[in-house]
Coordinates of C-alpha atoms and ligand atoms in Angstrom, one line a residue:
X1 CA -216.8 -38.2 -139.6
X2 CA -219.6 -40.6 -141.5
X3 CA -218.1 -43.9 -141.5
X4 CA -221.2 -45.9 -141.8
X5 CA -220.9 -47.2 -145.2
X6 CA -223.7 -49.3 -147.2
X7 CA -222.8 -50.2 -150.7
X8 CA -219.7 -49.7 -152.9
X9 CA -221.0 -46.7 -153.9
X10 CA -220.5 -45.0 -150.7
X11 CA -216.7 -45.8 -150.9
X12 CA -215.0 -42.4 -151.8
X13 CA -212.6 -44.3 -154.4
X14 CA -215.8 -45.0 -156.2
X15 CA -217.7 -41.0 -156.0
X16 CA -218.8 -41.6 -152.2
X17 CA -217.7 -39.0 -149.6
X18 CA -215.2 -39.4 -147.8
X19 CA -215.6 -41.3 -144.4
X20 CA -213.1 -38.4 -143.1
X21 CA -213.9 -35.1 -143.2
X22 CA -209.4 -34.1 -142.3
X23 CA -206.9 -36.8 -143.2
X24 CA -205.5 -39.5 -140.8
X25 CA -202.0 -39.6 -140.6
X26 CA -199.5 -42.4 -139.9
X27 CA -196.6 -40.7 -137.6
X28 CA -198.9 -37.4 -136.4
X29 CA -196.7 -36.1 -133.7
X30 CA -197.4 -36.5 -129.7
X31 CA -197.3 -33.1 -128.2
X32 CA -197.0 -33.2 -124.5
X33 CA -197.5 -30.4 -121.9
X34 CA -197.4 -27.5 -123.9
X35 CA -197.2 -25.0 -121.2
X36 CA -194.1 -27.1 -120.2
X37 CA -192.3 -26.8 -123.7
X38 CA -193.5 -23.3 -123.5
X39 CA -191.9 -22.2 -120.2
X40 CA -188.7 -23.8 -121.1
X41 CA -188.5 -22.5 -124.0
X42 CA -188.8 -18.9 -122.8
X43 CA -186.2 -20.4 -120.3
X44 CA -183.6 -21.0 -123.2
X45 CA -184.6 -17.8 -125.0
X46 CA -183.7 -15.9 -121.5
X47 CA -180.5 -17.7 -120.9
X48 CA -179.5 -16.7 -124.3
X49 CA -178.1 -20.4 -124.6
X50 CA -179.7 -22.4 -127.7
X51 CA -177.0 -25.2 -128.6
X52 CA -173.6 -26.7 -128.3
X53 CA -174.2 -28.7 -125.2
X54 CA -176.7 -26.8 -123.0
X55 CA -178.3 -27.2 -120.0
X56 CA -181.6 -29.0 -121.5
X57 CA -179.1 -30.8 -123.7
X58 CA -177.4 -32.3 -120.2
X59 CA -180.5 -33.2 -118.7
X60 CA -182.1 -34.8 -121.1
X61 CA -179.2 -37.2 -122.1
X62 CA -179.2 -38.3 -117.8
X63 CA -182.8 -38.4 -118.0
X64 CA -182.2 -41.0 -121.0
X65 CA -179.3 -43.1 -119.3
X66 CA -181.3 -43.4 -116.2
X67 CA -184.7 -44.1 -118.0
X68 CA -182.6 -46.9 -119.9
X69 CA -180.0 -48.1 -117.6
X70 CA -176.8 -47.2 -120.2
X71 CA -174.3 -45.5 -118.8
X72 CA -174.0 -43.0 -121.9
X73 CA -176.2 -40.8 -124.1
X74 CA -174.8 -38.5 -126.8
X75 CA -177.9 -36.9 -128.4
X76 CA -177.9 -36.1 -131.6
X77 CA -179.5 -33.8 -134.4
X78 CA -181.3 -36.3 -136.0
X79 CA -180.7 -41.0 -135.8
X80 CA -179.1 -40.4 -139.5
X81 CA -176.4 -38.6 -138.4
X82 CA -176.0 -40.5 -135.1
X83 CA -175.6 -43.8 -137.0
X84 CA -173.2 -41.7 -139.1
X85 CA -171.3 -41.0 -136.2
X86 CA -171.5 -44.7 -135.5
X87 CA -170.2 -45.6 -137.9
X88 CA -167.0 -43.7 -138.1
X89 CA -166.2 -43.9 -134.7
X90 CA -166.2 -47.7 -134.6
X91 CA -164.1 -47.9 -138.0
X92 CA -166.9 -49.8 -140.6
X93 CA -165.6 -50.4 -143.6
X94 CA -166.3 -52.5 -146.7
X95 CA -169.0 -54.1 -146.2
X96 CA -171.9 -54.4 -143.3
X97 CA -174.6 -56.5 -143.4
X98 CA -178.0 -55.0 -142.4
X99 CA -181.5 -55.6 -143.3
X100 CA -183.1 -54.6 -146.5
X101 CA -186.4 -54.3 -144.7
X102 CA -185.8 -51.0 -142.9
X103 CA -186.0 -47.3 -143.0
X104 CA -183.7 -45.9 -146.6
X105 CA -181.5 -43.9 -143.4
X106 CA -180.1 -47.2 -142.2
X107 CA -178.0 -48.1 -145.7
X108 CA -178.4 -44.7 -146.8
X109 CA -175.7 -43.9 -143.5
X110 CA -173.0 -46.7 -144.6
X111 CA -172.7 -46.0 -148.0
X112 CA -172.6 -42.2 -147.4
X113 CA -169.1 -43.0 -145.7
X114 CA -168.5 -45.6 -148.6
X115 CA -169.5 -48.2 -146.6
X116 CA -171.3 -51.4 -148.1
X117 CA -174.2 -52.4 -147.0
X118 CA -174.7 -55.9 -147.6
X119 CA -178.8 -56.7 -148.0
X120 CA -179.7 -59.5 -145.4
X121 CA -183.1 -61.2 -145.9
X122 CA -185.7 -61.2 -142.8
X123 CA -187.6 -63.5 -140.2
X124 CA -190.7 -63.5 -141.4
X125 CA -192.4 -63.4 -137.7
X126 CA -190.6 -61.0 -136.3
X127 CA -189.8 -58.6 -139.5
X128 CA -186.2 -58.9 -138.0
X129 CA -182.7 -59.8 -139.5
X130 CA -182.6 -63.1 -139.7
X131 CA -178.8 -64.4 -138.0
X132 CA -179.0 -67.4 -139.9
X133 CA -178.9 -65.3 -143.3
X134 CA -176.2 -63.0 -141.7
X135 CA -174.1 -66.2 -141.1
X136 CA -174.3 -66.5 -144.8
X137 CA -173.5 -63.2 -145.6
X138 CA -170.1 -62.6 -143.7
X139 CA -167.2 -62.6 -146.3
X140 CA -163.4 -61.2 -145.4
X141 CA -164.4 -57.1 -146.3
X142 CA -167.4 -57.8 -143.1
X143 CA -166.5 -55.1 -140.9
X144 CA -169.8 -55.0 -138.9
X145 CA -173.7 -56.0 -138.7
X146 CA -176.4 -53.0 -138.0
X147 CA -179.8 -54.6 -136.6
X148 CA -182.7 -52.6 -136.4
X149 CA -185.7 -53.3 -134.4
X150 CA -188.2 -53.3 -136.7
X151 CA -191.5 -51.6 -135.5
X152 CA -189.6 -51.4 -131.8
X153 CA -189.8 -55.6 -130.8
X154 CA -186.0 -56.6 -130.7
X155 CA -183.7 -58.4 -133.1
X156 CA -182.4 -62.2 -132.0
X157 CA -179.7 -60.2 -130.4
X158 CA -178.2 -63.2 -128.8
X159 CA -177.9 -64.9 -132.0
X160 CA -176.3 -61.5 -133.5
X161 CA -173.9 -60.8 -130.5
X162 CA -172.7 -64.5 -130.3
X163 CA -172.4 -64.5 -134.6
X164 CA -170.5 -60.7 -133.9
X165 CA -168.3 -61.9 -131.5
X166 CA -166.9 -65.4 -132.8
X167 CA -166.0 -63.4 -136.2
X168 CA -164.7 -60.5 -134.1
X169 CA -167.7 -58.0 -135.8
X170 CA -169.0 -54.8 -134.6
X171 CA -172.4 -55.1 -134.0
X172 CA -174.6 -52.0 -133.6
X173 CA -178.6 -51.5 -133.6
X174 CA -180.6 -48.9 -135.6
X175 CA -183.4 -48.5 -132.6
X176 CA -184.6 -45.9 -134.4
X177 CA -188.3 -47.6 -133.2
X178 CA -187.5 -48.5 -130.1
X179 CA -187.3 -46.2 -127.2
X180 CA -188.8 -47.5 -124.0
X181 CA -188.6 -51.1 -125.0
X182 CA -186.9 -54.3 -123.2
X183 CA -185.8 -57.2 -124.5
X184 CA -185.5 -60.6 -122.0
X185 CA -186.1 -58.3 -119.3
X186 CA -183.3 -55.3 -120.2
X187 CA -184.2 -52.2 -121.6
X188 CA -183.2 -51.6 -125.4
X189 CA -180.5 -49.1 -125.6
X190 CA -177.5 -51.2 -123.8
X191 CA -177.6 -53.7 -126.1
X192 CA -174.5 -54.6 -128.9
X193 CA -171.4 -51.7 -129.0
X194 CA -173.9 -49.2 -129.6
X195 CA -177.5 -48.5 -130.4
X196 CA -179.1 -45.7 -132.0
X197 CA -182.7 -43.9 -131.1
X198 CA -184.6 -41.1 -133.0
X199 CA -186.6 -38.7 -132.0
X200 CA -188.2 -37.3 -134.5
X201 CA -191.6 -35.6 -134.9
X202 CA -192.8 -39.1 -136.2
X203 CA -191.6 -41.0 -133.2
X204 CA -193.5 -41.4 -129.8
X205 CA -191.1 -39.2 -128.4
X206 CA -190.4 -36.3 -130.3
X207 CA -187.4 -33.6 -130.3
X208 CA -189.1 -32.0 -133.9
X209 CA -186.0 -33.5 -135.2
X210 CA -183.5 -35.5 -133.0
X211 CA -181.9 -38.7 -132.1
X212 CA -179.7 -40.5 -129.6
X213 CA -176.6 -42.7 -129.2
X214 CA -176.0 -44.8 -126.6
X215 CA -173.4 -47.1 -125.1
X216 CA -172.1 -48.9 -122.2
X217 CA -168.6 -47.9 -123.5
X218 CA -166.3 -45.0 -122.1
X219 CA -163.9 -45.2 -125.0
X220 CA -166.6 -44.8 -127.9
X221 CA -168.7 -42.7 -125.9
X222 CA -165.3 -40.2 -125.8
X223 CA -165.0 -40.5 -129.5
X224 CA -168.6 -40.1 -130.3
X225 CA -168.8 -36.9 -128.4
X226 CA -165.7 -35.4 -129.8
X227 CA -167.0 -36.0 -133.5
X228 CA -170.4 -35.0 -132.7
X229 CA -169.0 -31.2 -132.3
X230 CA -166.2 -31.5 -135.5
X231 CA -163.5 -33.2 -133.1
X232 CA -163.3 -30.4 -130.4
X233 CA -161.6 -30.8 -127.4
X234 CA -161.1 -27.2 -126.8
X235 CA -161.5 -23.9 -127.8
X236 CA -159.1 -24.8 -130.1
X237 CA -158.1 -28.4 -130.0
X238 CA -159.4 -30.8 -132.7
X239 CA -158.5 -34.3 -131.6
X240 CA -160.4 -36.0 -134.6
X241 CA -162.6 -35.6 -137.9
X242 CA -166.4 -34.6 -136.9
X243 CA -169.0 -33.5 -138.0
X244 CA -172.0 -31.1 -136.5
X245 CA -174.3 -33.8 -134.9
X246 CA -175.3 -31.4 -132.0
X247 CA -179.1 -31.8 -130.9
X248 CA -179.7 -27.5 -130.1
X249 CA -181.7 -26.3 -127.4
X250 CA -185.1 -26.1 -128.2
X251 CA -185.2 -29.7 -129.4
X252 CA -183.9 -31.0 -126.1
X253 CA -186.9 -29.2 -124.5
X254 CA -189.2 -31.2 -126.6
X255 CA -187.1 -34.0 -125.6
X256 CA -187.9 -33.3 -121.7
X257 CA -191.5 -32.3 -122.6
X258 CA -192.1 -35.9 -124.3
X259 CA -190.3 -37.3 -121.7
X260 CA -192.9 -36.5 -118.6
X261 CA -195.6 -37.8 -120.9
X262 CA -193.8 -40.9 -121.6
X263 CA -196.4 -43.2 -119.8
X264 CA -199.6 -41.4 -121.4
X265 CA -198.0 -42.0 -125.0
X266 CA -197.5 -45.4 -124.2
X267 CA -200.8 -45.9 -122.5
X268 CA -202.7 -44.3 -125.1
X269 CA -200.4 -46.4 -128.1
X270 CA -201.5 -49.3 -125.6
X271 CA -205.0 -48.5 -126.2
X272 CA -205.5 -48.2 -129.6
X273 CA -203.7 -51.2 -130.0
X274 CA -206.1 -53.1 -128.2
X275 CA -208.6 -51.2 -129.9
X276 CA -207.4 -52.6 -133.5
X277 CA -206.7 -55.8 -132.3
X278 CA -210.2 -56.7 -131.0
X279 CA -211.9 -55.6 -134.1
X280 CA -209.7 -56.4 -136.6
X281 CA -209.5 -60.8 -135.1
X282 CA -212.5 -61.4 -137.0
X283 CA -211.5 -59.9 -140.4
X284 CA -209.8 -63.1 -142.7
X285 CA -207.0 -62.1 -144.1
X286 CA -206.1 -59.3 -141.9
X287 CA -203.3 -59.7 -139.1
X288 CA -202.2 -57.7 -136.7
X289 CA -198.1 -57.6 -136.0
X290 CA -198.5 -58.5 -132.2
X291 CA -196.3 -57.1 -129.9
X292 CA -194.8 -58.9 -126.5
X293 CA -196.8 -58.0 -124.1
X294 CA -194.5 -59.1 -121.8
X295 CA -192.1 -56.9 -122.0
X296 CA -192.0 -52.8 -122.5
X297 CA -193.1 -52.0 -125.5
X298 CA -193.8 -49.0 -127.0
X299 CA -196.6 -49.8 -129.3
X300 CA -195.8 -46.6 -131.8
X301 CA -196.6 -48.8 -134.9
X302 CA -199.6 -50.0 -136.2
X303 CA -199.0 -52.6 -138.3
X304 CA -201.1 -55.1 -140.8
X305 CA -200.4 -58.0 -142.5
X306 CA -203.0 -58.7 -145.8
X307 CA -202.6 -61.9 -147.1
X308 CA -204.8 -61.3 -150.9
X309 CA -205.5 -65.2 -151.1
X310 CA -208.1 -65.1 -147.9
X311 CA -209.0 -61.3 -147.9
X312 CA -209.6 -61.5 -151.3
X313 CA -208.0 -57.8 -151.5
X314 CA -204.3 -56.8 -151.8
X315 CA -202.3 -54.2 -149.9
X316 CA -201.9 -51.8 -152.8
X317 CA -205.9 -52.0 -153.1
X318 CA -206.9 -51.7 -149.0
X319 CA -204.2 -48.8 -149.0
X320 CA -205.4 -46.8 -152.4
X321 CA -209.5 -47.4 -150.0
X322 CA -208.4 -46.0 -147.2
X323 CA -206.3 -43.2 -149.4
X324 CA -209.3 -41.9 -150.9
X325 CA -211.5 -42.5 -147.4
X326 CA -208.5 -39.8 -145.6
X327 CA -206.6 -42.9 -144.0
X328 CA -203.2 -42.1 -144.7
X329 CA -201.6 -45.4 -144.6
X330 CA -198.0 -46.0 -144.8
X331 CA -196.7 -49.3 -147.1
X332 CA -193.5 -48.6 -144.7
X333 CA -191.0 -50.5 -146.0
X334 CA -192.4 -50.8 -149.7
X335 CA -190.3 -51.9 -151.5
X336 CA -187.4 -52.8 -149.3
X337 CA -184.0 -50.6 -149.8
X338 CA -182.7 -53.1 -152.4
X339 CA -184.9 -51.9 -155.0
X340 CA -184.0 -48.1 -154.1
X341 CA -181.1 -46.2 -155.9
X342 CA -178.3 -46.8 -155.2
X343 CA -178.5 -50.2 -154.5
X344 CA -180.2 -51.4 -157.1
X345 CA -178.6 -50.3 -159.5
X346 CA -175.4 -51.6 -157.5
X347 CA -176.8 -54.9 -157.1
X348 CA -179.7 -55.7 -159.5
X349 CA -180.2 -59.4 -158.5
X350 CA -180.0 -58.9 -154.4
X351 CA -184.0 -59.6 -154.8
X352 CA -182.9 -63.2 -155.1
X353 CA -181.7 -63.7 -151.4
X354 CA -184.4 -61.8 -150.5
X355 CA -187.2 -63.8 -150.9
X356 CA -188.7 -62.8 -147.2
X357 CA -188.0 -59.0 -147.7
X358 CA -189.9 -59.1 -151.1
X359 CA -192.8 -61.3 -149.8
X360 CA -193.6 -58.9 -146.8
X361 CA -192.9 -55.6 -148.4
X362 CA -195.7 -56.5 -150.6
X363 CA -197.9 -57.4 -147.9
X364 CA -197.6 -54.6 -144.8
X365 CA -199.7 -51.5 -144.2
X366 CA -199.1 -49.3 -140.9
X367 CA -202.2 -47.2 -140.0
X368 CA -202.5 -44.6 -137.6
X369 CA -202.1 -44.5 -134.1
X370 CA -201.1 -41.8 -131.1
X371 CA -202.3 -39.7 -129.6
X372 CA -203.4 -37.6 -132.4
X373 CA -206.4 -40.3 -133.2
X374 CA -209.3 -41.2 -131.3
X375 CA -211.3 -44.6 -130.0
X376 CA -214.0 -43.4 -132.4
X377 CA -211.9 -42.7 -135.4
X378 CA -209.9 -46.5 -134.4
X379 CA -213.6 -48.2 -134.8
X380 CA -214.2 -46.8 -138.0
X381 CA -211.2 -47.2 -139.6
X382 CA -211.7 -51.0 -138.6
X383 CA -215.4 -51.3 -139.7
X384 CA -214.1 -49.6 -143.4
X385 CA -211.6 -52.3 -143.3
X386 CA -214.0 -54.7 -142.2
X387 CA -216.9 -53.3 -145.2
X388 CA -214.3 -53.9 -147.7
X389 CA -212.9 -57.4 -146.8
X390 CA -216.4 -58.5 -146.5
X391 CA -217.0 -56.9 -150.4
X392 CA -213.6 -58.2 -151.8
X393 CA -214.8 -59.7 -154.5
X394 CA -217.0 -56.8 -156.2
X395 CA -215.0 -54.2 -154.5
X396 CA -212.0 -56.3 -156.8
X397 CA -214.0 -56.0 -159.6
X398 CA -215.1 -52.5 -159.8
X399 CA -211.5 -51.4 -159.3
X400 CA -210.5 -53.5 -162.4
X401 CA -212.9 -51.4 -164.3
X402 CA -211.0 -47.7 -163.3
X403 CA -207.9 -45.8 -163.2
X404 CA -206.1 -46.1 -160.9
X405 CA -206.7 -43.8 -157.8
X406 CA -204.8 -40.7 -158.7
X407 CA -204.4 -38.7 -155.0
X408 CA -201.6 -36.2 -155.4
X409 CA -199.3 -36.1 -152.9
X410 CA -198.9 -40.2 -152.8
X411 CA -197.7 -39.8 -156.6
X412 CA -195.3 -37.3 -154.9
X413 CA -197.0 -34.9 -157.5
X414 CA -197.8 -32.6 -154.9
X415 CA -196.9 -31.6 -151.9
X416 CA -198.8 -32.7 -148.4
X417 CA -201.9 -30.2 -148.3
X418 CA -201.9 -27.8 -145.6
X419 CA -204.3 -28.9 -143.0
Ligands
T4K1 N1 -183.7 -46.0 -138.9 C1 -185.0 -46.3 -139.0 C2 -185.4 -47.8 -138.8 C3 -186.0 -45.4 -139.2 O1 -187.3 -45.7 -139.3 C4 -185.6 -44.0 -139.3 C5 -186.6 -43.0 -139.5 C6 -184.3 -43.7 -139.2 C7 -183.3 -44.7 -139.0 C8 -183.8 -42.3 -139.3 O2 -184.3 -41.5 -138.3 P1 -184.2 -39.8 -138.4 O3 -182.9 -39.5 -139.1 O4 -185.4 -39.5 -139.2 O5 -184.3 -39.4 -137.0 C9 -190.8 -41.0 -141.5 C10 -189.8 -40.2 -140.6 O6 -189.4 -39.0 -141.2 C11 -188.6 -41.1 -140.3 O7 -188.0 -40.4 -139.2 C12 -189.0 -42.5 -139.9 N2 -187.8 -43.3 -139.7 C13 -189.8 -43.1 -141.0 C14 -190.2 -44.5 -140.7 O8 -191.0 -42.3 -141.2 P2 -191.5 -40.5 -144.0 O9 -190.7 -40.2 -145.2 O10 -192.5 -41.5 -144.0 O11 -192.0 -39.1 -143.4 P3 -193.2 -38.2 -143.8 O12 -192.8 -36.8 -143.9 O13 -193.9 -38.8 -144.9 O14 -194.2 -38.2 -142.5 C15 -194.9 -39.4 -142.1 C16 -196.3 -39.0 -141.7 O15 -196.3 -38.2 -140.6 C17 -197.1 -38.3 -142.8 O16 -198.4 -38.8 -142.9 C18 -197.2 -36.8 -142.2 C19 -197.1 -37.0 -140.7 N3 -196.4 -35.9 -140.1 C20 -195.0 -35.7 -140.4 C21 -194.4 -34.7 -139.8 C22 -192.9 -34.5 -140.0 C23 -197.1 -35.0 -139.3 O17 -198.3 -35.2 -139.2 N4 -196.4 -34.0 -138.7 C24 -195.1 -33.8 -138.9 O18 -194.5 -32.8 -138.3 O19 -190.4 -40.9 -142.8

């Protein structure tokens, strides 16, 4: 690592070397006791039992209703298919409004099952659905509304669950973010008719790939599990369409592994928070999405704010810096699902409701954080950012005079290097 950085001429985008010697990543996986995984893996290899509702399976869907106080858990081979799942087992249809700013997966899951997905526009302090804009939205063919909690810190979901129930709505949550978080006091996971979480490798908790549905309702929690395994009942009963959503062995002994380490991931996500926050305060222009610290949070996602008219340098230009310095910043949700195929081609002009969405997609970066990064690596991420807010203005200039900054695998021209 040589961080320490002089003149613009020691910025790698302009010829200097690179402040990191191995690349940064936003969404490095948490790896807990290996020697646990290990052993139970060996376990599951002896009892010659790797999927299609296991013993791991079994005890790490309790281990999630007790952790979250719902009375179900149907894990699930990845949050995609669980909101699938969702989705068919509740009956959506025509059209459900959801948020533009989100993970492709959320809309992507609806309109796989020829489902609408009606584009809502955001709050722009909480990144969240906005219920007043939902109001707006709800026509005759509303079948449902799918919040996500955005970086993990919950939706208005009393706003949602009163506007779901006086026009008799489902309403379900994409909490893909947010394991081990409460909102008003109650843990996120009991929250609407169902709620969805994922595990995979990118999330705190990790089952390599993975997810989880969960509900405080027997009836859907009955249908979900049938259609998770293709509507078996039996050996050879089929009560309803499924499809394969099984979560296999091995996955669920990550899940169990990630599980005792739950408070360390959290701690340490804790930290580095901190960390950013304290030096980041006194760069203009910079803001740091704050997270309620009064309630559980799981502090997964790093997340910055650059507003160009006082930092005097956009997002595209920070993120392109810290590219070429081996930060591998994420413009997660750039540039909101409406301007993704197939939606816009479907609805060309959604960007006009969507004034929030289209503001803040221009504006967010998510740097890296878990337990893959250290206090060290934290400060000089910040002082880079710090170097280059300070230099805006000739930093500004200098990039108006070259090409743009050509790294390979962000054109998608490449594939991630092997590291
Ligand atoms: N709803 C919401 C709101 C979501 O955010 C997501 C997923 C879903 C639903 C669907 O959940 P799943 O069906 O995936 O369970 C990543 C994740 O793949 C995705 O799960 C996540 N959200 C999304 C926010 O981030 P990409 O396309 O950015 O992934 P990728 O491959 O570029 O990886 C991100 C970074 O992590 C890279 O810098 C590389 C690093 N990485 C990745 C993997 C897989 C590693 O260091 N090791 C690894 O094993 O979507």
């Amino acid at each position: 690592m040589s961080p320490i950085k002089s003149g613009l001429p020691d910025l790698a985008i302009f010829g200097g070397k690179p402040a990191f010697d191995s690349a940064l990543h936003v969404g490095r996986p948490n790896v807990g006791d290996r020697r646990a995984l290990l052993k139970r893996i060996n376990d599951l290899l002896d009892r010659n039992w790797l999927t299609n509702d296991g013993p791991l399976l079994q005890e790490f869907e309790q281990r999630i209703c007790g952790l979250i106080g719902v009375k179900h858990c149907i894990a699930v081979c990845n949050a995609t298919i669980g909101l699938e799942i969702v989705i068919k087992a509740l009956g959506l249809s025509g059209e459900v409004i959801v948020p533009s700013f989100t993970f492709v997966a959320t809309p992507h899951a609806l309109r796989w099952h020829g489902v609408t997905p009606v584009f809502c526009d955001l709050d722009p302090d909480t990144h969240n659905i906005d219920p007043l804009r939902v109001a707006e939205l709800i026509t005759r063919r509303t079948s449902g509304i799918i919040g996500v909690h955005v970086w993990g810190r919950p939706c208005d979901v009393g706003a949602l669950a009163d506007l779901a129930r006086r026009q008799n709505l489902k309403l379900v949550f994409d909490a893909a973010h947010a394991f081990a978080c409460s909102h008003e006091g109650r843990m996120i996971g009991g929250l609407g008719n169902a709620e969805i979480f994922s595990f995979h490798a990118t999330k705190f908790v990790n089952t390599f790939e993975g997810g989880a549905i969960v509900t405080n309702s027997d009836e859907l929690a009955t249908k979900i599990r049938l259609m998770r395994n293709f509507g078996f009942a039996g050996l050879d009963t089929v009560m309803s369409l499924g499809t394969n959503g099984k979560m296999s062995e091995p996955s669920a002994a990550m899940g169990l592994t990630s599980l005792e380490s739950l408070e360390r991931f959290i701690k340490v996500n804790r930290r580095n928070y901190h960390l950013y926050q304290q030096q980041l305060t006194k760069v203009p222009g910079i803001s740091l999405s704050q997270y309620q610290e009064d309630e559980k949070c799981n502090y997964q996602y790093i997340v910055l704010e650059i507003d160009e008219a006082v930092a005097g340098i956009n997002r595209d230009m920070l993120d392109d810096i810290l590219w070429a310095e081996n930060v591998l910043t994420r413009r997660y949700f750039y540039p909101g699902c409406h301007r993704m195929e197939p939606y816009c081609s479907a609805d060309p002009q959604a960007h006009l409701r969507l004034a929030q969405t289209e503001r803040l997609a221009k504006m967010v970066l998510c740097l890296p954080t878990g337990s893959a990064i250290s206090s060290a690596e934290i400060t000089a991420i910040c002082a880079l950012i710090e170097f280059v807010v300070k230099h805006a203005e000739a930093v500004k200039q200098r990039l108006s005079m070259r090409p743009l900054f050509p790294h390979p695998w962000k054109s998608g021209s490449s594939q991630e290097p092997l590291i």
